[in-house]
PDB file of C-alpha atoms in Angstrom:
ATOM      1  CA  MET A  45       0.000   0.000   0.000  1.00 57.00           C
ATOM      2  CA  ASP A  46       1.529   3.296  -1.130  1.00 66.00           C
ATOM      3  CA  LEU A  47       0.359   6.110   1.142  1.00 69.00           C
ATOM      4  CA  ASN A  48       1.594   8.629  -1.389  1.00 75.00           C
ATOM      5  CA  LEU A  49      -1.194   7.558  -3.775  1.00 80.00           C
ATOM      6  CA  GLU A  50      -4.042   7.742  -1.267  1.00 84.00           C
ATOM      7  CA  HIS A  51      -4.962  11.267  -2.248  1.00 84.00           C
ATOM      8  CA  VAL A  52      -5.475  10.066  -5.829  1.00 86.00           C
ATOM      9  CA  CYS A  53      -7.521   6.945  -5.123  1.00 85.00           C
ATOM     10  CA  GLY A  54      -9.267   8.219  -1.997  1.00 90.00           C
ATOM     11  CA  ARG A  55      -9.479   6.454   1.356  1.00 92.00           C
ATOM     12  CA  PRO A  56     -12.946   5.757   2.791  1.00 95.00           C
ATOM     13  CA  LEU A  57     -12.752   5.752   6.589  1.00 96.00           C
ATOM     14  CA  GLY A  58     -16.342   6.098   7.793  1.00 96.00           C
ATOM     15  CA  LEU A  59     -19.306   4.206   6.312  1.00 96.00           C
ATOM     16  CA  ARG A  60     -23.000   4.382   7.290  1.00 97.00           C
ATOM     17  CA  PHE A  61     -26.148   3.177   5.560  1.00 96.00           C
ATOM     18  CA  SER A  62     -29.208   5.404   5.752  1.00 95.00           C
ATOM     19  CA  LYS A  63     -32.709   3.981   6.243  1.00 92.00           C
ATOM     20  CA  GLU A  64     -33.215   4.444   2.504  1.00 93.00           C
ATOM     21  CA  GLY A  65     -30.203   2.278   1.717  1.00 95.00           C
ATOM     22  CA  ASP A  66     -27.867   5.076   0.660  1.00 96.00           C
ATOM     23  CA  LEU A  67     -24.263   4.617   1.743  1.00 98.00           C
ATOM     24  CA  TYR A  68     -22.707   7.741   3.262  1.00 98.00           C
ATOM     25  CA  ILE A  69     -18.936   7.854   3.083  1.00 98.00           C
ATOM     26  CA  SER A  70     -16.357   9.901   4.944  1.00 98.00           C
ATOM     27  CA  ASP A  71     -13.390   9.827   2.609  1.00 98.00           C
ATOM     28  CA  ALA A  72     -10.137  11.097   4.084  1.00 97.00           C
ATOM     29  CA  TYR A  73      -9.319  13.068   0.927  1.00 97.00           C
ATOM     30  CA  TYR A  74     -12.599  13.608  -0.935  1.00 97.00           C
ATOM     31  CA  GLY A  75     -14.810  14.677   1.955  1.00 98.00           C
ATOM     32  CA  LEU A  76     -18.395  13.611   2.626  1.00 98.00           C
ATOM     33  CA  MET A  77     -19.886  11.504  -0.173  1.00 98.00           C
ATOM     34  CA  VAL A  78     -22.907   9.293  -0.867  1.00 98.00           C
ATOM     35  CA  VAL A  79     -23.706   6.407  -3.187  1.00 97.00           C
ATOM     36  CA  GLY A  80     -27.170   5.004  -3.894  1.00 95.00           C
ATOM     37  CA  PRO A  81     -28.510   1.545  -2.967  1.00 94.00           C
ATOM     38  CA  ASN A  82     -27.587   0.181  -6.398  1.00 93.00           C
ATOM     39  CA  GLY A  83     -23.982   1.324  -6.204  1.00 93.00           C
ATOM     40  CA  GLY A  84     -22.200   3.267  -8.897  1.00 93.00           C
ATOM     41  CA  PRO A  85     -20.029   6.382  -8.636  1.00 93.00           C
ATOM     42  CA  ALA A  86     -20.097   8.211  -5.302  1.00 95.00           C
ATOM     43  CA  ARG A  87     -21.472  11.751  -5.317  1.00 96.00           C
ATOM     44  CA  SER A  88     -19.814  14.552  -3.359  1.00 97.00           C
ATOM     45  CA  LEU A  89     -21.931  16.234  -0.682  1.00 98.00           C
ATOM     46  CA  THR A  90     -19.420  18.684   0.740  1.00 98.00           C
ATOM     47  CA  THR A  91     -15.695  19.375   0.694  1.00 97.00           C
ATOM     48  CA  HIS A  92     -15.675  22.477   2.925  1.00 97.00           C
ATOM     49  CA  ALA A  93     -16.974  23.632   6.296  1.00 97.00           C
ATOM     50  CA  GLY A  94     -16.711  27.077   7.830  1.00 96.00           C
ATOM     51  CA  GLY A  95     -14.893  28.317   4.741  1.00 96.00           C
ATOM     52  CA  ILE A  96     -12.075  25.800   5.280  1.00 97.00           C
ATOM     53  CA  PRO A  97     -11.500  22.718   3.089  1.00 97.00           C
ATOM     54  CA  LEU A  98     -11.992  19.305   4.646  1.00 98.00           C
ATOM     55  CA  HIS A  99      -8.495  17.956   5.138  1.00 96.00           C
ATOM     56  CA  PHE A 100      -8.931  14.605   6.893  1.00 97.00           C
ATOM     57  CA  THR A 101     -12.580  13.501   6.821  1.00 98.00           C
ATOM     58  CA  ASN A 102     -12.908  10.542   9.160  1.00 98.00           C
ATOM     59  CA  ASP A 103     -16.187   9.138  10.511  1.00 98.00           C
ATOM     60  CA  VAL A 104     -19.905   9.759  10.027  1.00 98.00           C
ATOM     61  CA  ASP A 105     -23.289   9.123  11.674  1.00 98.00           C
ATOM     62  CA  PHE A 106     -26.903  10.286  11.346  1.00 97.00           C
ATOM     63  CA  GLY A 107     -29.047  12.642  13.392  1.00 96.00           C
ATOM     64  CA  ASP A 108     -32.495  13.981  12.463  1.00 94.00           C
ATOM     65  CA  ASN A 109     -32.163  15.154   8.833  1.00 94.00           C
ATOM     66  CA  VAL A 110     -28.509  15.828   9.499  1.00 97.00           C
ATOM     67  CA  VAL A 111     -25.233  13.985   9.050  1.00 98.00           C
ATOM     68  CA  TYR A 112     -22.516  14.420  11.669  1.00 99.00           C
ATOM     69  CA  PHE A 113     -18.924  13.810  10.683  1.00 99.00           C
ATOM     70  CA  THR A 114     -15.391  14.461  11.883  1.00 99.00           C
ATOM     71  CA  ASP A 115     -12.603  16.324  10.119  1.00 98.00           C
ATOM     72  CA  SER A 116      -9.596  15.087  12.070  1.00 98.00           C
ATOM     73  CA  SER A 117      -7.278  17.952  11.138  1.00 98.00           C
ATOM     74  CA  THR A 118      -7.119  21.118   9.075  1.00 97.00           C
ATOM     75  CA  LYS A 119      -3.304  20.887   8.949  1.00 96.00           C
ATOM     76  CA  PHE A 120      -2.471  17.238   8.332  1.00 94.00           C
ATOM     77  CA  GLN A 121      -3.809  14.649   5.912  1.00 93.00           C
ATOM     78  CA  LYS A 122      -4.451  11.003   6.693  1.00 92.00           C
ATOM     79  CA  LYS A 123      -1.107   9.912   5.211  1.00 87.00           C
ATOM     80  CA  GLN A 124       0.549  12.189   7.810  1.00 88.00           C
ATOM     81  CA  PHE A 125      -1.328  10.798  10.816  1.00 86.00           C
ATOM     82  CA  VAL A 126       1.886   9.786  12.615  1.00 86.00           C
ATOM     83  CA  LEU A 127       3.053  13.404  12.436  1.00 88.00           C
ATOM     84  CA  MET A 128      -0.352  14.425  13.832  1.00 90.00           C
ATOM     85  CA  PHE A 129       0.300  12.219  16.857  1.00 89.00           C
ATOM     86  CA  LEU A 130       3.806  13.533  17.428  1.00 88.00           C
ATOM     87  CA  TYR A 131       2.859  17.178  16.854  1.00 92.00           C
ATOM     88  CA  GLY A 132      -0.159  16.969  19.131  1.00 94.00           C
ATOM     89  CA  ASP A 133      -2.431  18.518  16.513  1.00 96.00           C
ATOM     90  CA  ASP A 134      -5.507  20.312  17.856  1.00 97.00           C
ATOM     91  CA  SER A 135      -7.128  21.598  14.663  1.00 98.00           C
ATOM     92  CA  GLY A 136      -9.798  18.900  14.327  1.00 98.00           C
ATOM     93  CA  ARG A 137     -13.527  19.603  13.969  1.00 99.00           C
ATOM     94  CA  LEU A 138     -16.950  18.067  14.451  1.00 99.00           C
ATOM     95  CA  ILE A 139     -19.218  19.124  11.586  1.00 99.00           C
ATOM     96  CA  SER A 140     -22.887  18.754  10.701  1.00 98.00           C
ATOM     97  CA  PHE A 141     -24.293  18.549   7.174  1.00 98.00           C
ATOM     98  CA  ASP A 142     -27.965  19.465   6.844  1.00 98.00           C
ATOM     99  CA  LEU A 143     -29.662  17.067   4.432  1.00 96.00           C
ATOM    100  CA  VAL A 144     -32.354  19.657   3.625  1.00 96.00           C
ATOM    101  CA  THR A 145     -30.381  22.881   3.189  1.00 97.00           C
ATOM    102  CA  ARG A 146     -27.175  21.074   2.087  1.00 96.00           C
ATOM    103  CA  GLU A 147     -25.148  23.351   4.352  1.00 97.00           C
ATOM    104  CA  SER A 148     -22.189  22.360   6.523  1.00 98.00           C
ATOM    105  CA  THR A 149     -21.766  23.824  10.013  1.00 98.00           C
ATOM    106  CA  VAL A 150     -18.768  23.517  12.323  1.00 99.00           C
ATOM    107  CA  ILE A 151     -20.059  22.416  15.736  1.00 98.00           C
ATOM    108  CA  ILE A 152     -16.803  22.004  17.679  1.00 98.00           C
ATOM    109  CA  SER A 153     -13.331  23.251  16.751  1.00 98.00           C
ATOM    110  CA  ASN A 154      -9.831  22.763  18.176  1.00 98.00           C
ATOM    111  CA  LEU A 155     -10.219  19.059  18.835  1.00 99.00           C
ATOM    112  CA  HIS A 156      -7.199  16.779  19.250  1.00 98.00           C
ATOM    113  CA  PHE A 157      -7.715  14.266  16.421  1.00 98.00           C
ATOM    114  CA  PRO A 158     -11.504  13.763  16.487  1.00 98.00           C
ATOM    115  CA  ASN A 159     -12.104  10.285  15.156  1.00 98.00           C
ATOM    116  CA  GLY A 160     -15.105   7.972  15.541  1.00 98.00           C
ATOM    117  CA  VAL A 161     -18.582   9.450  16.032  1.00 99.00           C
ATOM    118  CA  ALA A 162     -21.777   7.775  17.270  1.00 99.00           C
ATOM    119  CA  VAL A 163     -25.230   9.280  17.821  1.00 98.00           C
ATOM    120  CA  SER A 164     -27.411   7.975  20.661  1.00 98.00           C
ATOM    121  CA  ARG A 165     -30.597   6.049  19.892  1.00 97.00           C
ATOM    122  CA  ASP A 166     -32.863   8.959  20.885  1.00 96.00           C
ATOM    123  CA  LYS A 167     -30.669  11.472  18.994  1.00 97.00           C
ATOM    124  CA  SER A 168     -30.230  13.579  22.148  1.00 98.00           C
ATOM    125  CA  PHE A 169     -26.424  13.423  22.135  1.00 98.00           C
ATOM    126  CA  LEU A 170     -23.468  12.149  20.192  1.00 99.00           C
ATOM    127  CA  LEU A 171     -20.077  10.808  21.195  1.00 99.00           C
ATOM    128  CA  VAL A 172     -16.747  11.624  19.577  1.00 99.00           C
ATOM    129  CA  CYS A 173     -13.470   9.795  20.139  1.00 99.00           C
ATOM    130  CA  GLU A 174     -10.849  12.486  20.735  1.00 99.00           C
ATOM    131  CA  THR A 175      -7.894  10.267  19.984  1.00 98.00           C
ATOM    132  CA  LEU A 176      -4.938  12.345  21.160  1.00 97.00           C
ATOM    133  CA  LYS A 177      -6.691  13.207  24.430  1.00 97.00           C
ATOM    134  CA  GLN A 178      -7.330   9.488  25.068  1.00 98.00           C
ATOM    135  CA  ARG A 179     -10.965  10.142  25.779  1.00 99.00           C
ATOM    136  CA  VAL A 180     -14.510  10.190  24.461  1.00 99.00           C
ATOM    137  CA  ILE A 181     -16.448  13.455  24.615  1.00 99.00           C
ATOM    138  CA  ARG A 182     -20.207  13.975  24.551  1.00 99.00           C
ATOM    139  CA  TYR A 183     -21.977  16.730  22.626  1.00 99.00           C
ATOM    140  CA  TRP A 184     -25.584  17.339  23.629  1.00 99.00           C
ATOM    141  CA  ILE A 185     -27.806  17.792  20.569  1.00 98.00           C
ATOM    142  CA  ARG A 186     -30.990  18.646  22.461  1.00 96.00           C
ATOM    143  CA  GLY A 187     -32.407  18.844  25.969  1.00 96.00           C
ATOM    144  CA  PRO A 188     -31.397  21.101  28.888  1.00 97.00           C
ATOM    145  CA  LYS A 189     -27.692  20.688  28.032  1.00 97.00           C
ATOM    146  CA  ALA A 190     -28.099  21.290  24.286  1.00 97.00           C
ATOM    147  CA  GLY A 191     -24.906  22.665  22.749  1.00 97.00           C
ATOM    148  CA  LYS A 192     -22.695  21.694  25.685  1.00 98.00           C
ATOM    149  CA  VAL A 193     -19.591  19.518  25.437  1.00 98.00           C
ATOM    150  CA  GLU A 194     -18.357  17.322  28.282  1.00 98.00           C
ATOM    151  CA  GLN A 195     -15.923  14.502  28.856  1.00 98.00           C
ATOM    152  CA  PHE A 196     -17.742  11.181  28.605  1.00 99.00           C
ATOM    153  CA  VAL A 197     -14.922   8.852  29.678  1.00 98.00           C
ATOM    154  CA  ALA A 198     -11.117   8.821  29.932  1.00 98.00           C
ATOM    155  CA  LEU A 199      -9.447   5.819  28.313  1.00 98.00           C
ATOM    156  CA  PRO A 200      -6.165   3.891  28.740  1.00 95.00           C
ATOM    157  CA  GLY A 201      -5.182   4.315  25.094  1.00 95.00           C
ATOM    158  CA  PHE A 202      -5.937   6.077  21.821  1.00 95.00           C
ATOM    159  CA  PRO A 203      -9.555   5.449  20.758  1.00 97.00           C
ATOM    160  CA  ASP A 204     -10.438   5.102  17.103  1.00 97.00           C
ATOM    161  CA  ASN A 205     -14.009   4.211  16.139  1.00 98.00           C
ATOM    162  CA  ILE A 206     -17.090   3.971  18.340  1.00 98.00           C
ATOM    163  CA  ARG A 207     -20.395   2.267  17.578  1.00 98.00           C
ATOM    164  CA  LEU A 208     -23.847   2.089  19.174  1.00 98.00           C
ATOM    165  CA  THR A 209     -25.231  -1.381  19.954  1.00 97.00           C
ATOM    166  CA  GLU A 210     -28.792  -2.700  19.993  1.00 96.00           C
ATOM    167  CA  ARG A 211     -28.568  -2.545  23.817  1.00 96.00           C
ATOM    168  CA  ASP A 212     -27.991   1.216  23.627  1.00 96.00           C
ATOM    169  CA  ASP A 213     -24.433   1.019  24.894  1.00 98.00           C
ATOM    170  CA  PHE A 214     -21.267   1.662  22.885  1.00 99.00           C
ATOM    171  CA  TRP A 215     -18.244  -0.307  21.746  1.00 98.00           C
ATOM    172  CA  VAL A 216     -15.022   1.646  21.285  1.00 99.00           C
ATOM    173  CA  ALA A 217     -11.861   0.306  19.632  1.00 98.00           C
ATOM    174  CA  ILE A 218      -8.536   1.246  21.245  1.00 96.00           C
ATOM    175  CA  HIS A 219      -5.989   1.631  18.464  1.00 93.00           C
ATOM    176  CA  ALA A 220      -2.823   1.733  20.591  1.00 89.00           C
ATOM    177  CA  GLN A 221      -1.407   2.668  23.970  1.00 89.00           C
ATOM    178  CA  PRO A 222       0.978   5.611  24.474  1.00 88.00           C
ATOM    179  CA  ASN A 223       4.678   4.739  24.295  1.00 83.00           C
ATOM    180  CA  TRP A 224       7.533   6.753  25.764  1.00 83.00           C
ATOM    181  CA  ILE A 225       7.573   9.166  22.823  1.00 84.00           C
ATOM    182  CA  MET A 226       3.915  10.086  23.284  1.00 87.00           C
ATOM    183  CA  LYS A 227       4.474  10.533  27.015  1.00 89.00           C
ATOM    184  CA  LEU A 228       6.917  13.373  26.323  1.00 88.00           C
ATOM    185  CA  PRO A 229       5.518  16.916  26.645  1.00 93.00           C
ATOM    186  CA  VAL A 230       4.046  18.078  23.362  1.00 92.00           C
ATOM    187  CA  LEU A 231       6.528  20.968  23.047  1.00 93.00           C
ATOM    188  CA  VAL A 232       9.416  18.510  23.410  1.00 91.00           C
ATOM    189  CA  ARG A 233       7.954  16.304  20.682  1.00 88.00           C
ATOM    190  CA  ARG A 234       7.537  19.303  18.386  1.00 90.00           C
ATOM    191  CA  ALA A 235      11.150  20.306  19.006  1.00 90.00           C
ATOM    192  CA  LEU A 236      12.365  16.778  18.243  1.00 84.00           C
ATOM    193  CA  LEU A 237      10.489  16.871  14.945  1.00 85.00           C
ATOM    194  CA  GLN A 238      12.797  19.700  13.868  1.00 86.00           C
ATOM    195  CA  LEU A 239      15.909  17.571  14.415  1.00 82.00           C
ATOM    196  CA  PRO A 240      17.452  15.188  11.859  1.00 83.00           C
ATOM    197  CA  VAL A 241      16.264  12.101  13.748  1.00 69.00           C
ATOM    198  CA  PRO A 242      13.734   9.524  12.442  1.00 75.00           C
ATOM    199  CA  LEU A 243      11.204  10.187  15.193  1.00 71.00           C
ATOM    200  CA  ALA A 244       8.225   9.111  13.089  1.00 72.00           C
ATOM    201  CA  GLY A 245       9.995   5.883  12.143  1.00 75.00           C
ATOM    202  CA  TRP A 246      10.799   5.125  15.778  1.00 72.00           C
ATOM    203  CA  TYR A 247       7.194   5.712  16.724  1.00 73.00           C
ATOM    204  CA  ILE A 248       5.856   3.376  14.035  1.00 72.00           C
ATOM    205  CA  GLN A 249       8.290   0.599  14.969  1.00 75.00           C
ATOM    206  CA  MET A 250       7.413   0.818  18.656  1.00 71.00           C
ATOM    207  CA  ALA A 251       3.691   1.041  17.968  1.00 71.00           C
ATOM    208  CA  ARG A 252       3.731  -2.126  15.880  1.00 72.00           C
ATOM    209  CA  LYS A 253       5.966  -4.001  18.324  1.00 74.00           C
ATOM    210  CA  GLN A 254       4.157  -3.010  21.508  1.00 70.00           C
ATOM    211  CA  ALA A 255       0.601  -2.943  20.156  1.00 79.00           C
ATOM    212  CA  ARG A 256      -2.084  -5.056  21.750  1.00 86.00           C
ATOM    213  CA  GLY A 257      -5.751  -5.374  20.974  1.00 91.00           C
ATOM    214  CA  MET A 258      -8.333  -3.749  23.219  1.00 96.00           C
ATOM    215  CA  VAL A 259     -12.009  -2.888  22.930  1.00 98.00           C
ATOM    216  CA  MET A 260     -14.263  -1.443  25.613  1.00 98.00           C
ATOM    217  CA  ARG A 261     -18.026  -1.365  26.077  1.00 98.00           C
ATOM    218  CA  LEU A 262     -19.381   1.856  27.549  1.00 98.00           C
ATOM    219  CA  GLY A 263     -22.701   2.609  29.215  1.00 98.00           C
ATOM    220  CA  LEU A 264     -24.906   5.633  28.585  1.00 96.00           C
ATOM    221  CA  ASP A 265     -23.239   7.535  31.429  1.00 95.00           C
ATOM    222  CA  GLY A 266     -19.680   6.697  30.402  1.00 97.00           C
ATOM    223  CA  GLN A 267     -19.223   3.771  32.756  1.00 98.00           C
ATOM    224  CA  ILE A 268     -16.926   0.994  31.524  1.00 98.00           C
ATOM    225  CA  LEU A 269     -19.076  -2.135  31.297  1.00 98.00           C
ATOM    226  CA  GLU A 270     -16.695  -4.579  29.657  1.00 97.00           C
ATOM    227  CA  VAL A 271     -13.095  -4.794  28.462  1.00 97.00           C
ATOM    228  CA  LEU A 272     -11.804  -7.345  25.954  1.00 96.00           C
ATOM    229  CA  GLU A 273      -8.057  -7.490  25.407  1.00 95.00           C
ATOM    230  CA  ASP A 274      -5.414  -9.424  23.522  1.00 94.00           C
ATOM    231  CA  ASP A 275      -2.605  -8.355  25.843  1.00 87.00           C
ATOM    232  CA  GLN A 276       0.064  -9.991  23.671  1.00 86.00           C
ATOM    233  CA  GLY A 277      -1.273  -8.647  20.403  1.00 87.00           C
ATOM    234  CA  LYS A 278      -1.027 -12.106  18.842  1.00 88.00           C
ATOM    235  CA  VAL A 279      -4.355 -11.914  17.019  1.00 90.00           C
ATOM    236  CA  ALA A 280      -5.821  -8.449  17.556  1.00 91.00           C
ATOM    237  CA  LYS A 281      -3.844  -5.201  17.534  1.00 89.00           C
ATOM    238  CA  LEU A 282      -3.927  -1.703  16.082  1.00 91.00           C
ATOM    239  CA  LEU A 283      -7.723  -1.910  15.979  1.00 94.00           C
ATOM    240  CA  SER A 284      -9.856   0.790  14.398  1.00 94.00           C
ATOM    241  CA  GLY A 285     -13.236  -0.468  13.184  1.00 95.00           C
ATOM    242  CA  ILE A 286     -15.730  -2.179  15.486  1.00 97.00           C
ATOM    243  CA  GLU A 287     -19.306  -3.373  15.002  1.00 97.00           C
ATOM    244  CA  GLU A 288     -21.520  -5.799  16.922  1.00 97.00           C
ATOM    245  CA  GLN A 289     -24.054  -7.877  14.986  1.00 95.00           C
ATOM    246  CA  ASP A 290     -25.963 -10.945  16.249  1.00 94.00           C
ATOM    247  CA  GLY A 291     -23.625 -11.641  19.151  1.00 94.00           C
ATOM    248  CA  VAL A 292     -20.467 -11.219  17.095  1.00 97.00           C
ATOM    249  CA  LEU A 293     -17.902  -8.421  17.220  1.00 97.00           C
ATOM    250  CA  TRP A 294     -16.403  -7.522  13.866  1.00 98.00           C
ATOM    251  CA  LEU A 295     -13.040  -5.768  14.139  1.00 97.00           C
ATOM    252  CA  GLY A 296     -10.884  -4.046  11.555  1.00 95.00           C
ATOM    253  CA  SER A 297      -7.605  -2.166  11.403  1.00 92.00           C
ATOM    254  CA  VAL A 298      -6.759   0.952   9.438  1.00 87.00           C
ATOM    255  CA  VAL A 299      -3.135  -0.193   9.065  1.00 84.00           C
ATOM    256  CA  LEU A 300      -3.328  -4.008   8.965  1.00 86.00           C
ATOM    257  CA  PRO A 301      -4.972  -5.999   6.114  1.00 88.00           C
ATOM    258  CA  GLN A 302      -7.331  -8.051   8.249  1.00 90.00           C
ATOM    259  CA  ILE A 303     -10.897  -8.400   9.518  1.00 95.00           C
ATOM    260  CA  LEU A 304     -11.406 -10.187  12.836  1.00 96.00           C
ATOM    261  CA  LYS A 305     -14.482 -11.961  14.166  1.00 96.00           C
ATOM    262  CA  TYR A 306     -15.041 -12.471  17.894  1.00 95.00           C
ATOM    263  CA  LYS A 307     -18.029 -14.374  19.255  1.00 95.00           C
ATOM    264  CA  LEU A 308     -19.385 -12.798  22.423  1.00 94.00           C
ATOM    265  CA  ARG A 309     -20.626 -14.948  25.295  1.00 79.00           C
TER     266      ARG A 309
END
């Protein structure tokens, strides 16, 4: 896989089917797109928000006549995600796209790598994985807290995608745990990036060597209900995608060519 060609071919990261059978796509390079139930070429919905181009479109979910999606950075593209980690980028955004007016609105700015997004069953709030902060945040869509943002849960690693279950709780995939480089102060990491040392290469090597698989199930109030872990990383590691269907967890990785299936008790 040649990361230098991703911007030509596109890289779908978030996928959601609407009730009508349309597939909505968050493409890292081409923005928010949609394709009909019969397939065919994808159609662009938006490539900008708040007057700024989408730079790293990531995940997507549905509200009431609105699509919520994340733009992970306005400075870095997906092929530069390791540099995003090391730099401690905080230019990410949560955006809404109105399906009636066809307008995009920036809801939250200055996020540290906003990643997966999941809307609650009653559409009263949504959750966003803020990867570099190692946490999930909650944005209230309606109700007495409408418009407010709060921490939902702190996590032991970098969360990637998050998905609602039929039980109305949430599965979140932990992509990796912080190594010694990521534990350095962000200003130190930024200074090291200016030196002629292969910091990004070191990070990738350590991440692959030390990675272990972890997923967590979260309740509606942010409580941790269940943790599943491959602490040796022999089968599952560097996880990104997660979905529960009929008692089975389906797991994917944004960097490894594999799909995993785990049967729940």
